[in-house]
C-alpha positions as protocol buffer text, in pm:
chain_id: "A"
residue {
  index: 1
  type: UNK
  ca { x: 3752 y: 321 z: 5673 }
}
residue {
  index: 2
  type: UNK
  ca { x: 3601 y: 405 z: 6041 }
}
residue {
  index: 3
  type: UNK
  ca { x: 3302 y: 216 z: 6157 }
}
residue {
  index: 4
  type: UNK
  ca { x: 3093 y: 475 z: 6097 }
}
residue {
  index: 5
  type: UNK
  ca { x: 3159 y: 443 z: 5703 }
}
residue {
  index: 6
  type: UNK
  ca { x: 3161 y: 71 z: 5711 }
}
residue {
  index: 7
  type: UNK
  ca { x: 2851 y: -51 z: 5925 }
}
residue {
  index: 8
  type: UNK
  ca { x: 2640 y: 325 z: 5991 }
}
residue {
  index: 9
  type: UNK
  ca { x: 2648 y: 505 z: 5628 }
}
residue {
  index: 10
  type: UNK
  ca { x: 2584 y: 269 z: 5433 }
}
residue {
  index: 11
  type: UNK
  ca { x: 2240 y: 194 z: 5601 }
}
residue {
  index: 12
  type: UNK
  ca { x: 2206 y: 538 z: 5630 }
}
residue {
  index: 13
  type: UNK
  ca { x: 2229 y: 613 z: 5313 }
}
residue {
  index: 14
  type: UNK
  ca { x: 2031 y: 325 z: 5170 }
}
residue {
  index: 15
  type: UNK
  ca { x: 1689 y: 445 z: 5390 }
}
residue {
  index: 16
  type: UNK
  ca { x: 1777 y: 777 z: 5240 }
}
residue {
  index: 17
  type: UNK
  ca { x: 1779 y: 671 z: 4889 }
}
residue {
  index: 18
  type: UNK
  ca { x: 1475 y: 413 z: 4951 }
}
residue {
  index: 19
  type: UNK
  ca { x: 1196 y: 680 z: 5031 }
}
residue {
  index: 20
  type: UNK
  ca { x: 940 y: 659 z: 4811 }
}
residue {
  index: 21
  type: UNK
  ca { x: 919 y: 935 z: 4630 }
}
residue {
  index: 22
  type: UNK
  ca { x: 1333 y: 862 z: 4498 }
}
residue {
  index: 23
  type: UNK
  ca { x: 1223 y: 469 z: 4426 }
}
residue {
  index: 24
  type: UNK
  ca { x: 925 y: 653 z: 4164 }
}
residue {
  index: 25
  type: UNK
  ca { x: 1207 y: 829 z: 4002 }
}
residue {
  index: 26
  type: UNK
  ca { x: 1448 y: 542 z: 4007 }
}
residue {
  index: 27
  type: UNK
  ca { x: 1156 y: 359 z: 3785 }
}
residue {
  index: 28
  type: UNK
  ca { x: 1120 y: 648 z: 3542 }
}
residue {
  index: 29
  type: UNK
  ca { x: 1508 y: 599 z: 3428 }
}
residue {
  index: 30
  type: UNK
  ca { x: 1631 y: 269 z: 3499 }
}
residue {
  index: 31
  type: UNK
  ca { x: 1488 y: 51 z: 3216 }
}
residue {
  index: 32
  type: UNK
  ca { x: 1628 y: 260 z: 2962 }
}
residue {
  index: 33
  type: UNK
  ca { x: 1917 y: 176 z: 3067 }
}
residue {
  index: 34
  type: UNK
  ca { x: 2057 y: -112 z: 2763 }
}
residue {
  index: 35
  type: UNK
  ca { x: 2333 y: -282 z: 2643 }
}
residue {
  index: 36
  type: UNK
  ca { x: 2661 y: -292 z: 2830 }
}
residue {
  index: 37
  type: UNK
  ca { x: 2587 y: -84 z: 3123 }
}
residue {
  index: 38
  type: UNK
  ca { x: 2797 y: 104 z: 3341 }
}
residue {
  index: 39
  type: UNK
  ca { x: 2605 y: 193 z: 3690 }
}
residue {
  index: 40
  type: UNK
  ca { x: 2832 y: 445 z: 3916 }
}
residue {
  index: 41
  type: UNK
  ca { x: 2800 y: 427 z: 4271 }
}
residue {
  index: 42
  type: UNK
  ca { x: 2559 y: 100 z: 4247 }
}
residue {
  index: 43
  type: UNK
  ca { x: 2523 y: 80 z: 4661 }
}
residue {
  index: 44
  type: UNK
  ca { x: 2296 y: -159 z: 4738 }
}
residue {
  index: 45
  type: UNK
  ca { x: 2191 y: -266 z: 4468 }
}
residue {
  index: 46
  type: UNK
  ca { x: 1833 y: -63 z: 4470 }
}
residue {
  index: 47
  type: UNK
  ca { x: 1793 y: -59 z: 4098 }
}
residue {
  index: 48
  type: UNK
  ca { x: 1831 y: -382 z: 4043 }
}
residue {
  index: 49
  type: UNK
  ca { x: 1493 y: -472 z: 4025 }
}
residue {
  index: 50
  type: UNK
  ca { x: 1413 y: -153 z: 3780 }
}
residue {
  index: 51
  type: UNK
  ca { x: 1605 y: -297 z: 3452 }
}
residue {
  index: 52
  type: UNK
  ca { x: 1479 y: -440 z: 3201 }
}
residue {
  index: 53
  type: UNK
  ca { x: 1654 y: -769 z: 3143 }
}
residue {
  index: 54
  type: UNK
  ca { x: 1560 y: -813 z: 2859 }
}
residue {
  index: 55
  type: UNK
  ca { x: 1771 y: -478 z: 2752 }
}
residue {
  index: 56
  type: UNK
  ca { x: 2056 y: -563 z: 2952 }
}
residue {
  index: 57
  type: UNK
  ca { x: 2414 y: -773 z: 2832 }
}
residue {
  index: 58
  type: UNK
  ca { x: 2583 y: -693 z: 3125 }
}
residue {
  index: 59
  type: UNK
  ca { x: 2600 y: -430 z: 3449 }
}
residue {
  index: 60
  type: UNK
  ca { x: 2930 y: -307 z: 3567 }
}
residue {
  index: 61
  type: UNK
  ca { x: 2817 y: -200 z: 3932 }
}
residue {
  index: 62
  type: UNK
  ca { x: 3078 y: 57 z: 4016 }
}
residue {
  index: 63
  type: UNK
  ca { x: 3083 y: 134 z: 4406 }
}
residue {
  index: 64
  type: UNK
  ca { x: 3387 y: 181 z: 4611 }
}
residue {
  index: 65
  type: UNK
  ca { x: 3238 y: 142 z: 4959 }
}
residue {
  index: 66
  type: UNK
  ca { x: 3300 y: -224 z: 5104 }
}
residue {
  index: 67
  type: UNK
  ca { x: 2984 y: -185 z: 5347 }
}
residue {
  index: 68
  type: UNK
  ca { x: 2748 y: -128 z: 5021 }
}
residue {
  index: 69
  type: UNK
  ca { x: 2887 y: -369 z: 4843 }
}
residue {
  index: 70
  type: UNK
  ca { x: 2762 y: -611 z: 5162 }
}
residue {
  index: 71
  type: UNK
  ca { x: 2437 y: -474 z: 5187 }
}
residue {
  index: 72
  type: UNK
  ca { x: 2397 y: -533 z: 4776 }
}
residue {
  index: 73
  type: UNK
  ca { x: 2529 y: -891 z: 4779 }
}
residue {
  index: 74
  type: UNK
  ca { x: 2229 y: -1113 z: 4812 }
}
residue {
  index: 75
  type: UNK
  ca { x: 2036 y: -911 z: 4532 }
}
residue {
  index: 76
  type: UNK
  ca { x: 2359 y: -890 z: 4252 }
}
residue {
  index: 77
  type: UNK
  ca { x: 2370 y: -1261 z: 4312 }
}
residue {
  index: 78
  type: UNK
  ca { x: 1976 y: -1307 z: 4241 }
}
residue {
  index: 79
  type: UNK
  ca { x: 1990 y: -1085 z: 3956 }
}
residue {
  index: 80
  type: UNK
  ca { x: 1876 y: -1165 z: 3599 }
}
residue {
  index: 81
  type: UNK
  ca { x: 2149 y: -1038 z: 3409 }
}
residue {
  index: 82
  type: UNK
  ca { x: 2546 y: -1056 z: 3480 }
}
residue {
  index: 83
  type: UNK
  ca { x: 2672 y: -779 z: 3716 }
}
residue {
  index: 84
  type: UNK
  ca { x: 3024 y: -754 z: 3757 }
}
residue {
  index: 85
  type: UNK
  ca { x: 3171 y: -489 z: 4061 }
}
residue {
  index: 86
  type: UNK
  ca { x: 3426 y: -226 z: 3999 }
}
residue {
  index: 87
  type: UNK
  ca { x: 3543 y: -198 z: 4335 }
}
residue {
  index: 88
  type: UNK
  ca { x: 3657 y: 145 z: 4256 }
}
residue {
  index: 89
  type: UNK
  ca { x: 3556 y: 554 z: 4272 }
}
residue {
  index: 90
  type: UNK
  ca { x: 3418 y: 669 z: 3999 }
}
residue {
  index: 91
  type: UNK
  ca { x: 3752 y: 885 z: 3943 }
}
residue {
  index: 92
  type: UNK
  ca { x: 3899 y: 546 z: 3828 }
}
residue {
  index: 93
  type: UNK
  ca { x: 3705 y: 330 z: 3599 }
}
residue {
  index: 94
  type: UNK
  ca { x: 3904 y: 28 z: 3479 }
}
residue {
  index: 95
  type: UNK
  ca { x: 3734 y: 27 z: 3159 }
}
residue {
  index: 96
  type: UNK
  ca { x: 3854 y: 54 z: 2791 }
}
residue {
  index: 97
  type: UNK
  ca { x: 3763 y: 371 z: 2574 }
}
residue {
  index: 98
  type: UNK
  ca { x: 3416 y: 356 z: 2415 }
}
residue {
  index: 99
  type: UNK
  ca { x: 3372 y: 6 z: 2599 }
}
residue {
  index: 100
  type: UNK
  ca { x: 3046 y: 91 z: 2752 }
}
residue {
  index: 101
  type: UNK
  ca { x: 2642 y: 186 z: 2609 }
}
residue {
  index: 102
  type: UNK
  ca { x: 2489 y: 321 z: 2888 }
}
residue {
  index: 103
  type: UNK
  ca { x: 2583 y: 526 z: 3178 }
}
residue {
  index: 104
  type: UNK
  ca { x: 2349 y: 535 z: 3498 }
}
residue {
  index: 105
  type: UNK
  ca { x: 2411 y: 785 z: 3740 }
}
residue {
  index: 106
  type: UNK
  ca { x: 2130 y: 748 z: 4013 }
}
residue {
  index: 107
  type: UNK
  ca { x: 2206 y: 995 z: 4311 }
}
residue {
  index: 108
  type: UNK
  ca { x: 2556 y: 928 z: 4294 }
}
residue {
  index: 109
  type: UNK
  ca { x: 2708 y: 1256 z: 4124 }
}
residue {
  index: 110
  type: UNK
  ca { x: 2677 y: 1492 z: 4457 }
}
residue {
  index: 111
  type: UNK
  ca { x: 2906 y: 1248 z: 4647 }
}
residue {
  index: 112
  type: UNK
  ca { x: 3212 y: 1241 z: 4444 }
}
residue {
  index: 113
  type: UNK
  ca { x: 3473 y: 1473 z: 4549 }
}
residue {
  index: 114
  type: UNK
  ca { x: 3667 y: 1456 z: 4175 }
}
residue {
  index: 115
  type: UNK
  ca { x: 3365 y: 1479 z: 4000 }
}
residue {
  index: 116
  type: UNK
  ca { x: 3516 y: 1648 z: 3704 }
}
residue {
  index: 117
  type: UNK
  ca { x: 3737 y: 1384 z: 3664 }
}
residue {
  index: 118
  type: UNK
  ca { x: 3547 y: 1155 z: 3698 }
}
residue {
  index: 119
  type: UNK
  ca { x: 3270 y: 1251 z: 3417 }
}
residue {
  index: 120
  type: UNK
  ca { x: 3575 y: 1241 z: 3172 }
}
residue {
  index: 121
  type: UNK
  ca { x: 3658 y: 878 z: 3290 }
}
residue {
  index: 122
  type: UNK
  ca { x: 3238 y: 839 z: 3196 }
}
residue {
  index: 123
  type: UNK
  ca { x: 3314 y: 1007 z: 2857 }
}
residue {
  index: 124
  type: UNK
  ca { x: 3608 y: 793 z: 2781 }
}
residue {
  index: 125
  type: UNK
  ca { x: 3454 y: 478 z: 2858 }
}
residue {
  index: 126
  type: UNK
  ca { x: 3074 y: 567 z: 2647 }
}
residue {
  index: 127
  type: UNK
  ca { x: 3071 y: 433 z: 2289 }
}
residue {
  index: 128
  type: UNK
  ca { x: 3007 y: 756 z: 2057 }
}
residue {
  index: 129
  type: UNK
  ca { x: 2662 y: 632 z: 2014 }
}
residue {
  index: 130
  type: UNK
  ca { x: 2574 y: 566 z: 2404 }
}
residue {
  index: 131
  type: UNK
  ca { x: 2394 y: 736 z: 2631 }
}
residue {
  index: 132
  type: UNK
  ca { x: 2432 y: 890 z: 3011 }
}
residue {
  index: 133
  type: UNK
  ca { x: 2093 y: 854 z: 3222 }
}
residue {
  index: 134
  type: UNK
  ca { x: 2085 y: 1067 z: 3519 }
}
residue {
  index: 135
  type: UNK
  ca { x: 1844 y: 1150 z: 3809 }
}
residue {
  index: 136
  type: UNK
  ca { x: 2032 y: 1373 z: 4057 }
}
residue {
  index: 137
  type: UNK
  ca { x: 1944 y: 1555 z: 4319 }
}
residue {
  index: 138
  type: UNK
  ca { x: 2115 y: 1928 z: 4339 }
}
residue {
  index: 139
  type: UNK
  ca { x: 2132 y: 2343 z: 4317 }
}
residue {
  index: 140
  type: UNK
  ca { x: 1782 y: 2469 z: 4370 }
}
residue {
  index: 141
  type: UNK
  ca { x: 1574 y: 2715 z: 4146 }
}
residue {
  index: 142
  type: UNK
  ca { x: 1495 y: 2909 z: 4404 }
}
residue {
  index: 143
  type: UNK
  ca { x: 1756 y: 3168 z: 4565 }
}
residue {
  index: 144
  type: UNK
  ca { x: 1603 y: 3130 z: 4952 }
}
residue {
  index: 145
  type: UNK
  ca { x: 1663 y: 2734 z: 4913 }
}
residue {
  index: 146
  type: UNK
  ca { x: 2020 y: 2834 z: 4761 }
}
residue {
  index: 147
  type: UNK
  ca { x: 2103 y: 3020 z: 5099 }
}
residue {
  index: 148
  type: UNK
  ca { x: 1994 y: 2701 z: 5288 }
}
residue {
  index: 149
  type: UNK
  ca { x: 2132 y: 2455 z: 5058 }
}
residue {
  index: 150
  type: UNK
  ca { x: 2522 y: 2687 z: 5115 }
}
residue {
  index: 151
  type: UNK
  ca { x: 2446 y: 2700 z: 5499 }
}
residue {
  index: 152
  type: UNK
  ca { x: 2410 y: 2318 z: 5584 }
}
residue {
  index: 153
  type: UNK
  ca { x: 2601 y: 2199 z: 5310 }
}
residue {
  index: 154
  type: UNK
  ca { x: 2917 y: 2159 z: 5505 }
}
residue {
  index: 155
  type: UNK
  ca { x: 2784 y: 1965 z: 5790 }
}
residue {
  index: 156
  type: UNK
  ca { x: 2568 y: 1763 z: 5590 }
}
residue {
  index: 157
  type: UNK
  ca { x: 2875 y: 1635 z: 5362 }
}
residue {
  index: 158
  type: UNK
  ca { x: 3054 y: 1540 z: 5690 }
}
residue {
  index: 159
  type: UNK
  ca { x: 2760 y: 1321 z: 5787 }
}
residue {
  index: 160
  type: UNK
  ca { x: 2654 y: 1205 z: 5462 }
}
residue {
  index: 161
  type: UNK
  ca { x: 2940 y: 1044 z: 5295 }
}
residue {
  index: 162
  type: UNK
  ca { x: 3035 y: 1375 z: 5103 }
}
residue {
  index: 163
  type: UNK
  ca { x: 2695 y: 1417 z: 4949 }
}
residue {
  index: 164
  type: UNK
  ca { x: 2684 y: 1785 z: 4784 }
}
residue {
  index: 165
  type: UNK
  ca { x: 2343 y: 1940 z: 4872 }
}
residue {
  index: 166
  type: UNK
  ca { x: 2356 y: 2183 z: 4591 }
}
residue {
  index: 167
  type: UNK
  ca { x: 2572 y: 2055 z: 4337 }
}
residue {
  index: 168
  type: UNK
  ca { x: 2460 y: 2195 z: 3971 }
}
residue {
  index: 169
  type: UNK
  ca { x: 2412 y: 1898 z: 3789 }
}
residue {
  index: 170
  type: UNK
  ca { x: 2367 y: 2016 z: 3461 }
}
residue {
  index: 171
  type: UNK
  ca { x: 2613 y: 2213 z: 3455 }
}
residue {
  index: 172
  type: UNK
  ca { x: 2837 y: 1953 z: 3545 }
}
residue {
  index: 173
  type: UNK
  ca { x: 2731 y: 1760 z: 3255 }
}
residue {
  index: 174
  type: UNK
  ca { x: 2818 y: 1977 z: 3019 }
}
residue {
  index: 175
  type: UNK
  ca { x: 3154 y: 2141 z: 3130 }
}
residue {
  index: 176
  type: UNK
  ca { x: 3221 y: 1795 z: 3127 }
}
residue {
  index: 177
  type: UNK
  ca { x: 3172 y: 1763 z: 2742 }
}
residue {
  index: 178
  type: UNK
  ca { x: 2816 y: 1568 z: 2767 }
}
residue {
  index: 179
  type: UNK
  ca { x: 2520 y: 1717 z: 2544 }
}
residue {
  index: 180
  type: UNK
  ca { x: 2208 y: 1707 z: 2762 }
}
residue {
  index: 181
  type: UNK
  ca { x: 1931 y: 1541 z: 2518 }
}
residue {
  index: 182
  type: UNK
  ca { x: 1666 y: 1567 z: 2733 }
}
residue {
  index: 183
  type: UNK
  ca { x: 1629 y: 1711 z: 3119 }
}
residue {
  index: 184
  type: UNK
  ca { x: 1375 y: 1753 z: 3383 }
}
residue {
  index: 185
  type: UNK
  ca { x: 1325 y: 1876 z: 3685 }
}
residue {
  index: 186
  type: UNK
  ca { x: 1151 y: 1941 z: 4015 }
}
residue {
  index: 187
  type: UNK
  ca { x: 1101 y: 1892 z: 4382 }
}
residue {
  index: 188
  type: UNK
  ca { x: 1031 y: 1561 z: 4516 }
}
residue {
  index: 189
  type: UNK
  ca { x: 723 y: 1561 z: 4726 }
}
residue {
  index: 190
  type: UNK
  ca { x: 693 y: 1482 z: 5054 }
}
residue {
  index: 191
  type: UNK
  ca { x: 1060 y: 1583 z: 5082 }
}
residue {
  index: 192
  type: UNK
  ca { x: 1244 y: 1880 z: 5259 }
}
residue {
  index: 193
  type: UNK
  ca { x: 1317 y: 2116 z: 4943 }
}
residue {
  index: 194
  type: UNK
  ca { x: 1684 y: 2226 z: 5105 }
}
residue {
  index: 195
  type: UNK
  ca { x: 1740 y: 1807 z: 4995 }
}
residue {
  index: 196
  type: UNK
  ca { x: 1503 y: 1725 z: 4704 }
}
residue {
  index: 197
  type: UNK
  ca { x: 1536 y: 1959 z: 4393 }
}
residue {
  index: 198
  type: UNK
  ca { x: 1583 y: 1644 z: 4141 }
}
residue {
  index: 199
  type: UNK
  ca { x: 1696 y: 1646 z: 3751 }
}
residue {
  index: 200
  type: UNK
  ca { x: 1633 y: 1377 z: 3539 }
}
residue {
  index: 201
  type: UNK
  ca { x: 1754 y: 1262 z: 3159 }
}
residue {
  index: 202
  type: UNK
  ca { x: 1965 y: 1183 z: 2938 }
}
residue {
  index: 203
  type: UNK
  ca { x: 2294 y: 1297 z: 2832 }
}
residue {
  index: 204
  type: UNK
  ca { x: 2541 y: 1210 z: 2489 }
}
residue {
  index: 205
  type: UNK
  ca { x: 2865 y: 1292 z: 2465 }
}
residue {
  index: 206
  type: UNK
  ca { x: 2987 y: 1512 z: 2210 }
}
């Protein structure tokens, strides 16, 4: 891990995924979030504060970068509830089959590189009656934002900790064998659209 990755990113990327208008979406999907809960790619610990405790048994905070894991420590030791780290990507999740009730992905499916494999490690682990809550950030609507989205996307991933610009999360989902339940979707105001076309739901395996 270079210095960069270990004392820049992960500050970075935690101002990034701070801004206001992301911490109003964070609260629309967090505290549904129940049961045994797997978060992937927990960072800092930013939704911490958004659960419901009173919904929660336990978090599994999945998040493979030591520097996050730093930045998180004070609040996953102040927490409410029991979090326990998987100190792993999310291509590997040390959990057994059906183990798990809810899923959380919050910004965290445009940086994996294996993402395919790891939404079948997410399907494994989800009980046949859990659910997947997601708020992503992705492919735009619009074709002109497309064009910019292809453009910087290269540069951007080599800067951002290999955050995908215009990954298509939906589609994702369910060439991954999820069922999208319920999905919406916009651009985040007050945010460049090229980085803030969001999707937002919930997702059951079938």
């Amino acid at each position: 891990m270079s210095l960069y990755e270990r004392y820049i990113l992960p500050g970075l990327i935690d101002m990034a995924c701070s801004v206001k208008p992301v911490i109003y979406q964070r609260k629309k999907v967090v505290p549904l979030a129940e049961g045994r809960i797997l978060e992937v790619g927990m960072g800092s610990g930013i939704n911490i504060d958004f659960y419901d405790p009173e919904k929660v048994e336990l978090v599994w905070g999945l998040e493979p970068s030591e520097g996050m894991r730093l930045r998180a420590a004070d609040k996953v030791a102040e927490a409410p509830f029991e979090i326990r780290w998987l100190d792993l990507p999310g291509e590997e999740i040390p959990l057994e089959d059906n183990s798990v009730d809810t899923i959380l992905l919050t910004y965290t499916l445009c940086t994996i590189p294996g993402w395919q494999l790891a939404l079948n490690q997410m399907r494994r682990v989800l009980n046949p009656a859990g659910k997947l809550i997601f708020c992503e950030h992705g492919e735009a609507p619009d074709e002109n934002i497309r064009k910019w989205q292809a453009r910087i996307n290269p540069i951007w991933k080599k800067i951002a900790g290999g955050c995908n610009l215009n990954r298509p999360i939906p589609g994702c989902l369910t060439e991954s064998g999820f069922k999208i339940e319920s999905l919406d979707t916009m651009y985040l105001p007050a945010t460049p659209r090229v980085f803030g076309y969001n999707y937002w739901g919930v997702a059951q395996k079938r």
